CSV table of C-alpha atoms in Angstrom, one decimal:
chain,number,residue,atom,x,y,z
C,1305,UNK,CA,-6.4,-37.5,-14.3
C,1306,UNK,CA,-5.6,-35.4,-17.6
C,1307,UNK,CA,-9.2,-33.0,-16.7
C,1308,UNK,CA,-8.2,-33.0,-12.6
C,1309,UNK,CA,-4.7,-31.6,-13.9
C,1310,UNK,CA,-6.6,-29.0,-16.7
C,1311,UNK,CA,-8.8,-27.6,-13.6
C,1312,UNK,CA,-5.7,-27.0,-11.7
C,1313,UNK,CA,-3.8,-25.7,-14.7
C,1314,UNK,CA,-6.9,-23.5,-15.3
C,1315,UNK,CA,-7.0,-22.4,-11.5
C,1316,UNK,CA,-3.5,-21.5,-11.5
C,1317,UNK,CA,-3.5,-19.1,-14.7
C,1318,UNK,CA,-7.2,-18.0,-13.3
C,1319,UNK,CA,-5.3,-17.2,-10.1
C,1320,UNK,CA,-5.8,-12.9,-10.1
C,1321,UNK,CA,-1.8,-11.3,-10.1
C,1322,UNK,CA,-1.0,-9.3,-6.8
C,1323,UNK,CA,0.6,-6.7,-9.0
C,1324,UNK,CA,-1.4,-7.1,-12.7
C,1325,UNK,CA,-3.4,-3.9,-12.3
C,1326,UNK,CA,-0.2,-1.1,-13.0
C,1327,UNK,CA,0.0,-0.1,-16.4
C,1328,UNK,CA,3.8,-1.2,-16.9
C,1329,UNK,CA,2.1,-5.1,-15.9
C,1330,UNK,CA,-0.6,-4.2,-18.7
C,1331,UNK,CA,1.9,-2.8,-21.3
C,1332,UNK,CA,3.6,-6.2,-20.8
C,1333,UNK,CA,0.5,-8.5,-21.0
C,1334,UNK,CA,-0.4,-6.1,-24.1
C,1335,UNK,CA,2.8,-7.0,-25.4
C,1336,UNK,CA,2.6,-10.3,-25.3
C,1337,UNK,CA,-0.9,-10.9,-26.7
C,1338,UNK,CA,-1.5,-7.6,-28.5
C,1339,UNK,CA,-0.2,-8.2,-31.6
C,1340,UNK,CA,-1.3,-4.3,-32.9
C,1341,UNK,CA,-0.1,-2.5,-29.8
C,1342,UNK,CA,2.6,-0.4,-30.2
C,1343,UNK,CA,3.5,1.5,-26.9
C,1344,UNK,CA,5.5,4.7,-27.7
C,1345,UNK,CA,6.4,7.7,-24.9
C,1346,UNK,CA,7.1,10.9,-26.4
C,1347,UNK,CA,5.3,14.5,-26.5
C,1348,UNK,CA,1.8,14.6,-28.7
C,1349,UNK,CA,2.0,16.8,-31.9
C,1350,UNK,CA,-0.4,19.9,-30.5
C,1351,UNK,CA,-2.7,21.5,-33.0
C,1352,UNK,CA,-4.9,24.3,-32.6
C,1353,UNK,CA,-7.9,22.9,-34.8
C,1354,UNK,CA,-12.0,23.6,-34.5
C,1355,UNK,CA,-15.4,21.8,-33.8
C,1356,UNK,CA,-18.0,21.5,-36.7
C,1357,UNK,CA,-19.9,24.6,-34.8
C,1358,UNK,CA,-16.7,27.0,-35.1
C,1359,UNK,CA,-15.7,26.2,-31.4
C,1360,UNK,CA,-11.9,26.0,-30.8
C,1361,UNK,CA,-10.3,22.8,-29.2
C,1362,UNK,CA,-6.9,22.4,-28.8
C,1363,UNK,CA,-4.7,19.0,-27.4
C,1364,UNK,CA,-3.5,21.6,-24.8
C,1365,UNK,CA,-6.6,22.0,-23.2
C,1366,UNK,CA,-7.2,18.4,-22.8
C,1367,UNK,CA,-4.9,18.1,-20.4
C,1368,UNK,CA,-6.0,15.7,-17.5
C,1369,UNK,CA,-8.1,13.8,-20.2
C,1370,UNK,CA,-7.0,10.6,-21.9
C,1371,UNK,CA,-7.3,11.1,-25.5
C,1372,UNK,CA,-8.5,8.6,-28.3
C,1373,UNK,CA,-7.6,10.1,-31.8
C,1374,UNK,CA,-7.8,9.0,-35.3
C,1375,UNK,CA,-7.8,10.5,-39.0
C,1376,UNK,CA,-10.6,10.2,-41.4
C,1377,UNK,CA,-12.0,12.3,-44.2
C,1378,UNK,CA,-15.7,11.6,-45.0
C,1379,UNK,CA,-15.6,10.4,-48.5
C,1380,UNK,CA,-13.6,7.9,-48.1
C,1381,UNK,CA,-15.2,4.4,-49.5
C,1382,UNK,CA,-14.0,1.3,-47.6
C,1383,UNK,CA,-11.9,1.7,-44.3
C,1384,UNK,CA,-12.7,4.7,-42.6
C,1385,UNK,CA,-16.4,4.2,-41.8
C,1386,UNK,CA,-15.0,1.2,-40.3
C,1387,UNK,CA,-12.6,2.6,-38.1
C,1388,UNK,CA,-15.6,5.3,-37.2
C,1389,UNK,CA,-17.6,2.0,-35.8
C,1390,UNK,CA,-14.4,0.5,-34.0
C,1391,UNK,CA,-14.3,3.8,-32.7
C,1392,UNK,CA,-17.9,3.9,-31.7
C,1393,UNK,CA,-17.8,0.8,-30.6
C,1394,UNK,CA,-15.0,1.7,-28.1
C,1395,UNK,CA,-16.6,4.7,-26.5
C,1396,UNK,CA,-20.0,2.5,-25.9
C,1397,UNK,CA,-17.4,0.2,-23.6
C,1398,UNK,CA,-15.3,3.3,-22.3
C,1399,UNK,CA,-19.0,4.9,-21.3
C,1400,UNK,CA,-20.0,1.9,-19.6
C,1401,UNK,CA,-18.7,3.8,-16.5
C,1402,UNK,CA,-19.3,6.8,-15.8
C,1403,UNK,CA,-16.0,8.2,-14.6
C,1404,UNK,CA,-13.9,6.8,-17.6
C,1405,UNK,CA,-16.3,8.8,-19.7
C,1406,UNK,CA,-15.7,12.0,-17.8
C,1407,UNK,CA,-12.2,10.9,-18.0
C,1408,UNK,CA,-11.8,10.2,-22.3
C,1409,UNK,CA,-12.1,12.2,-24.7
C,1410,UNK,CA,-12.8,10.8,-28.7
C,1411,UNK,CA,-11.3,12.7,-31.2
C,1412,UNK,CA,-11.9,12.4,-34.9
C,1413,UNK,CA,-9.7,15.0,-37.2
C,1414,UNK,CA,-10.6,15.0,-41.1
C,1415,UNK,CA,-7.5,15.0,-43.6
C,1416,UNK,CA,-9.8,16.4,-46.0
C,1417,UNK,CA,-10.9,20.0,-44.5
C,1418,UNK,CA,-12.4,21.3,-48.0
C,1419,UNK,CA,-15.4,18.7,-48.5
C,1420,UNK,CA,-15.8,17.8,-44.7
C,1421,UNK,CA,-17.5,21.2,-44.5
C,1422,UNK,CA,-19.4,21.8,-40.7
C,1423,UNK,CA,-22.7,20.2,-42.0
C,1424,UNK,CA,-21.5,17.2,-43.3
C,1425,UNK,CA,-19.7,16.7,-39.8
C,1426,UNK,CA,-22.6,17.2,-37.5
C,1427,UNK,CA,-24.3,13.9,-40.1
C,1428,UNK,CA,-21.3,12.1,-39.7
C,1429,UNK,CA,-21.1,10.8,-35.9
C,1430,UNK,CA,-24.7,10.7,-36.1
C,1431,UNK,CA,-24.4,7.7,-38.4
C,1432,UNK,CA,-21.7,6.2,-36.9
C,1433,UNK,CA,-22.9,6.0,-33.4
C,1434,UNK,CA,-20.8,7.9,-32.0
C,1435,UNK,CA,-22.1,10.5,-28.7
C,1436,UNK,CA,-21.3,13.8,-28.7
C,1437,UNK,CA,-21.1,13.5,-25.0
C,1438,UNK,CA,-16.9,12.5,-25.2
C,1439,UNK,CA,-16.5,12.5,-29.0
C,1440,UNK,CA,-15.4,15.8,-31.4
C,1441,UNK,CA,-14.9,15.6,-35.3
C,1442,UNK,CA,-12.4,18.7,-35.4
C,1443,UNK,CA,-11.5,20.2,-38.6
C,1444,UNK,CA,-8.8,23.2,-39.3
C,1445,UNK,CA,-11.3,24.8,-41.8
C,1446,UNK,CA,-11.5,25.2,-45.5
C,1447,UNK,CA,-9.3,28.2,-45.5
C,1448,UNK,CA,-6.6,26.2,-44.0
C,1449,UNK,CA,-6.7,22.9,-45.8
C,1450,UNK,CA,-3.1,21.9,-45.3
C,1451,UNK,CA,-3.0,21.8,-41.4
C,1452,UNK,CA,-4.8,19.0,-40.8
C,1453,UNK,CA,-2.5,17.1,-43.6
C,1454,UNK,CA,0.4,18.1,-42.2
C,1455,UNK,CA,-1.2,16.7,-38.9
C,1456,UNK,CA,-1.2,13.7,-40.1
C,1457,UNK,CA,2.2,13.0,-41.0
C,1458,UNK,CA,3.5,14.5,-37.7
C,1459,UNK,CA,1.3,11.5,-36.1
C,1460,UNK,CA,3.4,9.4,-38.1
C,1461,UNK,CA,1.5,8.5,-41.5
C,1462,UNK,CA,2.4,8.8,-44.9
C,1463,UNK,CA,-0.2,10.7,-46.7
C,1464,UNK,CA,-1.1,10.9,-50.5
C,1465,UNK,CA,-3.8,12.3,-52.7
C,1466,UNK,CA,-5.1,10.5,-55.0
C,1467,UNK,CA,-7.5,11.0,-58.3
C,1468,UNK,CA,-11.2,11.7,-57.5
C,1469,UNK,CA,-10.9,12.8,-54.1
C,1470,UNK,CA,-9.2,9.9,-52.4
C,1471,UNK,CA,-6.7,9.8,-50.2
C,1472,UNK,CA,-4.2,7.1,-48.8
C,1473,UNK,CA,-3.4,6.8,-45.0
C,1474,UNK,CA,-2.6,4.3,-42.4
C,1475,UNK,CA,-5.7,3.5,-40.3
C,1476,UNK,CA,-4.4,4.0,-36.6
C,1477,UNK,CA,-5.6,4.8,-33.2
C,1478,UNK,CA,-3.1,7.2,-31.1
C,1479,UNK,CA,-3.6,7.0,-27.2
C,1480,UNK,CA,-2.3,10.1,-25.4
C,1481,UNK,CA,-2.0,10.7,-22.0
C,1482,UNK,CA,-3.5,12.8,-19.4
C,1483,UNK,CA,-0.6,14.8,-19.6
C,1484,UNK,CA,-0.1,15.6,-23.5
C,1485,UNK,CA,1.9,12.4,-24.0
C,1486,UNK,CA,1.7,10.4,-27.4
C,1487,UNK,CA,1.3,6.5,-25.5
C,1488,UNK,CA,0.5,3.8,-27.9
C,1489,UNK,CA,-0.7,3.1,-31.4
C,1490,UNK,CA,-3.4,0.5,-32.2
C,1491,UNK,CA,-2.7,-0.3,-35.5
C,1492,UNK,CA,-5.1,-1.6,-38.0
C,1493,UNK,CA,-8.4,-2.9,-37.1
C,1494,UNK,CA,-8.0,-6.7,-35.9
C,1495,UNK,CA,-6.3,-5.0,-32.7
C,1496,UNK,CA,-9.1,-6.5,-29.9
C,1497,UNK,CA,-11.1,-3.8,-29.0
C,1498,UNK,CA,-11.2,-4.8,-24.9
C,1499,UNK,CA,-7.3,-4.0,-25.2
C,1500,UNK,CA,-7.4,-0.6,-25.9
C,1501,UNK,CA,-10.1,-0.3,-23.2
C,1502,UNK,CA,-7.9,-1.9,-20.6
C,1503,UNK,CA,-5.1,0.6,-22.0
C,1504,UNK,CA,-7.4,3.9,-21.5
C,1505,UNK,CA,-8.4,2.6,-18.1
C,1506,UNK,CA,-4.9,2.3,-16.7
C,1507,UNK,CA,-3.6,5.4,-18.5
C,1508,UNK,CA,-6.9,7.0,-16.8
C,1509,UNK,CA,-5.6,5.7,-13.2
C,1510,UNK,CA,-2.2,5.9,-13.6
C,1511,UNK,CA,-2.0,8.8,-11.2
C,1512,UNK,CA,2.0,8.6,-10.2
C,1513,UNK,CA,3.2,8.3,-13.4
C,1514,UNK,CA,1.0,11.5,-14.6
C,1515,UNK,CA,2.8,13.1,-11.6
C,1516,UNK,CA,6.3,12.2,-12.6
C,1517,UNK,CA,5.9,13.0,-16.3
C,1518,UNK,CA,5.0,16.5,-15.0
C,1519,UNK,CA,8.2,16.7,-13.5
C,1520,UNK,CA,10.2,16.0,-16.3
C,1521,UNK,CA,13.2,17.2,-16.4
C,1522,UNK,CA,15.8,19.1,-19.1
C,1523,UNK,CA,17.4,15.9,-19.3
C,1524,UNK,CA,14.4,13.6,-20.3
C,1525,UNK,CA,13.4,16.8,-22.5
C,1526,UNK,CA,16.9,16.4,-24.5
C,1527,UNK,CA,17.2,12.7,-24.6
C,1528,UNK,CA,13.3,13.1,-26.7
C,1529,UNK,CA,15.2,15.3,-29.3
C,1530,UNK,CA,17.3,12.7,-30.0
V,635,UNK,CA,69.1,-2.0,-32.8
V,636,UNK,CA,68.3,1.5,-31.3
V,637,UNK,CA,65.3,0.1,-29.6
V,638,UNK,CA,67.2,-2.3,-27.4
V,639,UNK,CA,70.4,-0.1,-26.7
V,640,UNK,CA,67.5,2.2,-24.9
V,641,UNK,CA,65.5,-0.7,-23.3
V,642,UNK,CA,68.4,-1.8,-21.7
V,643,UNK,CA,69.9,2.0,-21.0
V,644,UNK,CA,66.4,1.9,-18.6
V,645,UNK,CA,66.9,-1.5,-17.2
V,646,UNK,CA,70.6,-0.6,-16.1
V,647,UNK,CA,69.3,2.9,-14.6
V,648,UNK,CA,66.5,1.1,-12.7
V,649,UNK,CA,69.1,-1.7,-11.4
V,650,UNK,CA,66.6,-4.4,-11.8
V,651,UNK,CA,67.1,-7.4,-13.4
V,652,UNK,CA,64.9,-8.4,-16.5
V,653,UNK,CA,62.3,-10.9,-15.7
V,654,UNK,CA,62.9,-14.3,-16.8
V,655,UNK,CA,60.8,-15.6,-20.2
V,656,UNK,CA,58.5,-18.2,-18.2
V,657,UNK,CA,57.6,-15.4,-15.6
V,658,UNK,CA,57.0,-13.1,-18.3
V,659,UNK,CA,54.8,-15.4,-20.1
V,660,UNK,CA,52.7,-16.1,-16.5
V,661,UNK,CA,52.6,-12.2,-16.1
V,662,UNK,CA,51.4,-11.3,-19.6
V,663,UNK,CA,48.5,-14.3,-19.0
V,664,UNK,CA,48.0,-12.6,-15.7
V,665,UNK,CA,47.1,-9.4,-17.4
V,666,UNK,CA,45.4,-10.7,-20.8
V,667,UNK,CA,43.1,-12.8,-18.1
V,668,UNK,CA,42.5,-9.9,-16.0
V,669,UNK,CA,41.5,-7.7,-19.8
V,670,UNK,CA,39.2,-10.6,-20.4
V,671,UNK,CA,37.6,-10.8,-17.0
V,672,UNK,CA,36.8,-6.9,-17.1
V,673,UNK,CA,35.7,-7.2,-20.7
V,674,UNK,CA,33.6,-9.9,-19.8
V,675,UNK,CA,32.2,-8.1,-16.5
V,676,UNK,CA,31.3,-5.0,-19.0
V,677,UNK,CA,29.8,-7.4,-21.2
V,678,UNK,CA,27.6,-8.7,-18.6
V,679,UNK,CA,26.6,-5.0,-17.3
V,680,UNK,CA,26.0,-3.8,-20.6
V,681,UNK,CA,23.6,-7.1,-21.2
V,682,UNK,CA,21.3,-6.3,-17.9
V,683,UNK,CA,21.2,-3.2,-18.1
V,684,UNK,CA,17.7,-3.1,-19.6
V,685,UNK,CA,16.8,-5.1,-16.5
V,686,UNK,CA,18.5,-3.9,-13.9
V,687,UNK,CA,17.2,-0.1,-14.8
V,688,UNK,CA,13.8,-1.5,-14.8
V,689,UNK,CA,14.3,-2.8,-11.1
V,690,UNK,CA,15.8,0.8,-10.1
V,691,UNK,CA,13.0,2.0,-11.2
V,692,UNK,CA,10.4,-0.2,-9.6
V,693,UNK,CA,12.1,0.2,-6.4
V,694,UNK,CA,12.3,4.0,-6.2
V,695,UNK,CA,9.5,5.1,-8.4
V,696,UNK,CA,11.6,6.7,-10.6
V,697,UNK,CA,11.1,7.7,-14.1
V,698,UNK,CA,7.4,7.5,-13.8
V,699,UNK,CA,6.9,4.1,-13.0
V,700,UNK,CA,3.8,3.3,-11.3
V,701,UNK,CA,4.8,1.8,-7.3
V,702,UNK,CA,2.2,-0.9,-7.1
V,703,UNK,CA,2.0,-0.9,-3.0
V,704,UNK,CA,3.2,-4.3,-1.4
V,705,UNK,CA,1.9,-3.4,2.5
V,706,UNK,CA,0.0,-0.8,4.3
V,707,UNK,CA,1.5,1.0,7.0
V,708,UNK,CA,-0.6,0.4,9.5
V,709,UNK,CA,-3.8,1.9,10.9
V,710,UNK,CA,-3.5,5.7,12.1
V,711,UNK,CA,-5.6,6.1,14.7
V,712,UNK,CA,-8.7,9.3,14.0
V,713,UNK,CA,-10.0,10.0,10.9
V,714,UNK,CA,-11.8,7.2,9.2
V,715,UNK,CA,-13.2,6.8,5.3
V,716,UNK,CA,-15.9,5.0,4.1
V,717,UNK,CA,-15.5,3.1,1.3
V,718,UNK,CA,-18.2,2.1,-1.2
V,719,UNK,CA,-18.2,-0.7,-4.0
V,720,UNK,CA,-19.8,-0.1,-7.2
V,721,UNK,CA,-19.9,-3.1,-10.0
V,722,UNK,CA,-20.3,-2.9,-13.7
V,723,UNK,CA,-21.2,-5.6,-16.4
V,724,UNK,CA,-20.6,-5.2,-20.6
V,725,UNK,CA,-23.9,-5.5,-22.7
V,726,UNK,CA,-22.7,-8.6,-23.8
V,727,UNK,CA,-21.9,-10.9,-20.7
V,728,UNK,CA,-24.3,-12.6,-18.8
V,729,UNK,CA,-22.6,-12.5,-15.9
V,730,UNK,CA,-24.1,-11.3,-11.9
V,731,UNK,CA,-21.4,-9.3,-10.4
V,732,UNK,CA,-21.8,-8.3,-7.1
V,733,UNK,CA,-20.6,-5.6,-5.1
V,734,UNK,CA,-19.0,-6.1,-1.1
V,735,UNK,CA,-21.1,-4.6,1.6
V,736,UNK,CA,-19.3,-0.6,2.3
V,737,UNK,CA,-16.6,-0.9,4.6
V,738,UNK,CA,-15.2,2.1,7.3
V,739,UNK,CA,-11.5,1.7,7.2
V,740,UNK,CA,-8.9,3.8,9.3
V,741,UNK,CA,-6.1,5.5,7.5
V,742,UNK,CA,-3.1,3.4,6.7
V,743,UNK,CA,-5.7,0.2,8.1
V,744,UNK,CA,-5.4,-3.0,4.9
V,745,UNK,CA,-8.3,-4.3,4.6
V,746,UNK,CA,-9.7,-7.0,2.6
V,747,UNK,CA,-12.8,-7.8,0.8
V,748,UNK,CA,-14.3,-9.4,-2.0
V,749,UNK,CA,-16.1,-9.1,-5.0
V,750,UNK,CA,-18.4,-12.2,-6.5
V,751,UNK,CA,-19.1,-12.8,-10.1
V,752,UNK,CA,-21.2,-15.7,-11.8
V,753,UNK,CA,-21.7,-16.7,-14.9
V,754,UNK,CA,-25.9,-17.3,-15.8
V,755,UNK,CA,-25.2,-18.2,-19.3
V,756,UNK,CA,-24.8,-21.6,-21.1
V,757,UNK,CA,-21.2,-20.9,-22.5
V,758,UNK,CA,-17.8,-20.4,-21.1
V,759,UNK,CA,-16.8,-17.1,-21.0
V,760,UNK,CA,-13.4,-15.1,-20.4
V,761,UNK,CA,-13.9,-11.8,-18.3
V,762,UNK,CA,-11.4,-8.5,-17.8
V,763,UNK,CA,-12.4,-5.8,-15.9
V,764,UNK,CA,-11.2,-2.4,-15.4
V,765,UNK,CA,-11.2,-0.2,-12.3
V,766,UNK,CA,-12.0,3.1,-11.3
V,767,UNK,CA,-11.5,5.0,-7.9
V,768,UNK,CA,-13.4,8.3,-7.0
V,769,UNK,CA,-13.3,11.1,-6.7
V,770,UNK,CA,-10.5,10.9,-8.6
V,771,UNK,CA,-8.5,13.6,-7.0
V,772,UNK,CA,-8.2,11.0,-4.2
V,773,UNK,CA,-7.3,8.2,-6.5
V,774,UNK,CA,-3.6,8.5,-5.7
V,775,UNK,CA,-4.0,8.0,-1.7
V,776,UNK,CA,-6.3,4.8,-2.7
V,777,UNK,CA,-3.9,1.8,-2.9
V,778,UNK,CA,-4.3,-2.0,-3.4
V,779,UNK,CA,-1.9,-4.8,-2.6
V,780,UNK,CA,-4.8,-7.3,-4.6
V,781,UNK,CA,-6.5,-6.9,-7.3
V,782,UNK,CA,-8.1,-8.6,-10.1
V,783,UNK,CA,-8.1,-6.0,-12.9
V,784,UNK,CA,-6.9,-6.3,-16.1
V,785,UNK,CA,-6.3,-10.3,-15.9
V,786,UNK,CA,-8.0,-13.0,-17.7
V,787,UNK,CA,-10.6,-14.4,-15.8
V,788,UNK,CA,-12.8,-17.4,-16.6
V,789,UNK,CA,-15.9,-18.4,-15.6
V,790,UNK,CA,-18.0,-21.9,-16.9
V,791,UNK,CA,-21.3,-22.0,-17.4
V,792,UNK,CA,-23.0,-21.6,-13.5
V,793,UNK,CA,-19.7,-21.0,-11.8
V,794,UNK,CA,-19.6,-18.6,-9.3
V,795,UNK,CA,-16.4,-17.3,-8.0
V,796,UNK,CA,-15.0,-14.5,-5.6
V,797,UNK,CA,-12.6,-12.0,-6.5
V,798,UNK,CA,-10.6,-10.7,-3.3
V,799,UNK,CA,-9.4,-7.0,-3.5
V,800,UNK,CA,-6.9,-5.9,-0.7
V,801,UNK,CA,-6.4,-1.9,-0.4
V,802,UNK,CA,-5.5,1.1,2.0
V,803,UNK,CA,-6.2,4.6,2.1
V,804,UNK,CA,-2.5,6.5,2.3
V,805,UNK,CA,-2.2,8.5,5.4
V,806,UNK,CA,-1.2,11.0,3.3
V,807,UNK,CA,-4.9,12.0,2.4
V,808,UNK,CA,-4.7,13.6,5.8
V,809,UNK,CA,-2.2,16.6,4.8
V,810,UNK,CA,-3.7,17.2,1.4
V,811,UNK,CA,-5.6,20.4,2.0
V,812,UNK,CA,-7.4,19.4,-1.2
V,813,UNK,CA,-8.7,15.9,0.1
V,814,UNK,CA,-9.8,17.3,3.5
V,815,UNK,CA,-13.6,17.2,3.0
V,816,UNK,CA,-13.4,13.6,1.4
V,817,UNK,CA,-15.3,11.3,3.6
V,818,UNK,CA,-16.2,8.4,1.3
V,819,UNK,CA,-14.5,6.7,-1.6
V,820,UNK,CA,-16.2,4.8,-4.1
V,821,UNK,CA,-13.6,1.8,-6.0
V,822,UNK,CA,-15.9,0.6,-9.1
V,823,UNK,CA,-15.3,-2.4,-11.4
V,824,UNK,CA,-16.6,-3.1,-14.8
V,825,UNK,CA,-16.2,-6.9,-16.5
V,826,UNK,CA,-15.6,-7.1,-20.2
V,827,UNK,CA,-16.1,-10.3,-22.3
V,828,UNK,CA,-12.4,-10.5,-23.7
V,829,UNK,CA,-14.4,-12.6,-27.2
V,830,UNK,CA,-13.9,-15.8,-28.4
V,831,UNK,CA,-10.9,-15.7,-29.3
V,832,UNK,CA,-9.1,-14.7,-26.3
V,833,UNK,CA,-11.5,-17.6,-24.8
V,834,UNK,CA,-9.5,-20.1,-27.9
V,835,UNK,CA,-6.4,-19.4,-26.8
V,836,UNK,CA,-6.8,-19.1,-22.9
V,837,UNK,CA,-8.2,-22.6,-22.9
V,838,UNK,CA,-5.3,-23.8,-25.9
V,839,UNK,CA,-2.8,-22.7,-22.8
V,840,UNK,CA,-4.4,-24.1,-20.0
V,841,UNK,CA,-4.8,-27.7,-21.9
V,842,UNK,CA,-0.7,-27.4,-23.0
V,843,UNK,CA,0.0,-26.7,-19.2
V,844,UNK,CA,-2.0,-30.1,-18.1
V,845,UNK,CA,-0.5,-31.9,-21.3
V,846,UNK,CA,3.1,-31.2,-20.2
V,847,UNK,CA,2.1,-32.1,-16.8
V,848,UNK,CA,1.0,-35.6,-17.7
V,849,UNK,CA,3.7,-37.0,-18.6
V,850,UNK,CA,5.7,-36.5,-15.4
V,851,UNK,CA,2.6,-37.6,-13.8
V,852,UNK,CA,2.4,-40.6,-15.6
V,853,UNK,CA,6.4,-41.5,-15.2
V,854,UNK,CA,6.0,-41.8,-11.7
């Protein structure tokens, strides 16, 4: 009797939702089982920043894209390769199909634009597994060292340097919207990867609410100051 | 003593005659009842507020939140779209999944069909899968009533199930001068393995579910 009433308890929470596939249903689940989810809603910090060959990118013209960011600088020992695999590892399942990967872009931005020079760079995603076809390492130069620092903190992290090169950051992944929208967080790196894949995918098809963020009104715009 | 030479100055200039103490005590209940009542009513207001906003919201579509269509309009008779089924696996899961034959549907027409996974492998194994609808300037005329994205789904070792998906195509498609040469739509899954431990804590649920349901089972 106990394993006739386990199959029915497993058909009933096996039983697909009528309305589990909007990204307000998802945000919920996420909330529920995503211990390092943190859904936000609030305009992305822009920056103006390059690619390793000189070419400029900006957050502005990745409108329409869903955006996957994250900070690292290159000579960092322990937890930034790491979060350069979970990254990877995340594009290999976003690339899986093709329109999410014409619909996501990867973005990695060093916090340390004086030794992550273009060369090292170009080695970097190379060894991580990460493909140039949606991912960028972006830098703001080594005669502007400071933008990318102050970057950081405007995405929310406390920043210090440290002796011999270090530096101290929180490890995060930002999710911004096809519309310039800051989204979520994924804190850490125990979040479960398939999450933030589910995330991207609805933020990719969440077609209305792209079309009501873009008519945001002066109210909403105030009530964000505040 | 100046207080009540001018209470009852007003009292005499009004002609009425000063309420008796009982009635006065019934009238000021009366009133700190009614205080209470509104208070309370506030209270209560303030308290689903969160709720009730989200329901204004899911009911008009405003503030961005996504209208998840409950039932197609109804077929509009001329043009007609093709739609195509495209399925997707993760490197990881052995799992056949297994597109629906294409279907011609009328605008505003529901239809339903359905997808069919299996799992080949020797293990259980917890599934998610993701959706996408293109091209995607159409996405927003593509509706479904049913789907099976982004919820857990299990499949034992062998099991083969089938995973119904109920959609429309907005007659709207028809005055969007952008959408006019868009004959076919292709709506694409791709299953995930959600890992073992999503698989743990599915299975914890499902066996606390049948364990709470035993005991009523068993008292009758």
């Amino acid at each position: 009797m106990k394993g006739l009433l386990l199959a029915l308890a497993l058909t009933v929470l096996n039983a697909p939702g009528a309305s589990a596939h909007s990204l307000k249903s998802l945000e919920d689940d996420l909330h529920d089982k995503e211990f390092y989810f943190q859904p936000l809603d609030k305009q992305a910090p822009d920056f103006a920043l390059m690619d390793a060959d000189g070419r400029p990118v900006s957050l502005r013209d990745l409108r329409g894209k869903v955006v996957v960011l994250h900070f690292i600088y290159t000579n960092c020992p322990d937890v930034c390769p790491l979060h350069a695999d979970r990254i990877a590892e995340i594009q290999e399942m976003v690339n899986r199909t093709p329109p999410m990967r014409d619909a996501v872009q990867f973005l990695t931005i060093t916090s340390d634009p004086i030794r992550d020079t273009p060369e090292v760079m170009r080695k970097y995603g190379e060894a991580h597994g990460l493909a140039p076809v949606n991912w960028t390492f972006l830098t703001s130069g080594t005669e502007r060292p400071t933008v990318t620092r102050d970057l950081v903190q405007k995405f929310g992290h406390k920043f210090t340097e440290v002796e011999g090169g270090y530096q101290v950051h929180s490890v995060v992944t930002h999710v911004i919207d096809r519309e310039g929208r800051w989204r979520a967080n994924f804190h850490g790196l125990k979040f479960q990867p398939i999450n933030l894949v589910l995330y991207i995918n609805a933020l990719v098809n969440d077609v209305h609410g792209a079309e009501a963020a873009k008519k945001r009104g002066l109210w909403d715009k105030l009530r964000e100051l505040f | 003593m100046n207080t009540s030479h001018q209470t009852a100055t007003v009292s005499s200039k009004d002609g009425a005659t000063p309420p008796a103490p009982r009635t006065r005590r019934r009238r000021n209940v009366a009133v700190v009842a009614a205080l209470t009542g509104i208070l309370g009513a506030m209270g209560t207001l303030v308290y689903f507020a969160v709720p009730l906003y989200q329901l204004f919201c899911q009911v008009t579509g405003f503030g961005g939140t996504t209208q998840v269509a409950a039932k197609a309009p109804g077929a509009v008779p001329g043009r007609v779209v093709t739609v195509r089924f495209d399925t997707n696996v993760a490197r990881d899961m052995p799992w056949q999944f297994s597109p629906p034959a294409p279907v011609e549907v009328r605008l505003g027409e529901e239809r339903l069909v359905a997808f069919a996974a299996q799992n080949t492998g020797n293990e259980p194994m917890l599934g998610t899968a993701t959706f996408n609808v293109t091209p995607f300037k159409v996405a927003r005329y593509f509706n479904k009533i049913e789907c099976f994205c982004f919820t857990e789904q299990l499949l034992m070792p062998g099991e083969r199930k089938e995973f119904p998906v109920t959609f429309f195509v907005d007659p709207a498609i028809a005055d969007d001068p952008n959408a006019g040469d868009v004959t076919a739509i292709t709506l694409s899954y791709t299953f995930y393995n959600k890992g073992a431990a999503a698989l743990d804590e599915y299975l914890n649920r499902s066996r606390a579910t049948a364990g709470r349901a035993v005991p009523r089972e068993m008292n009758q």
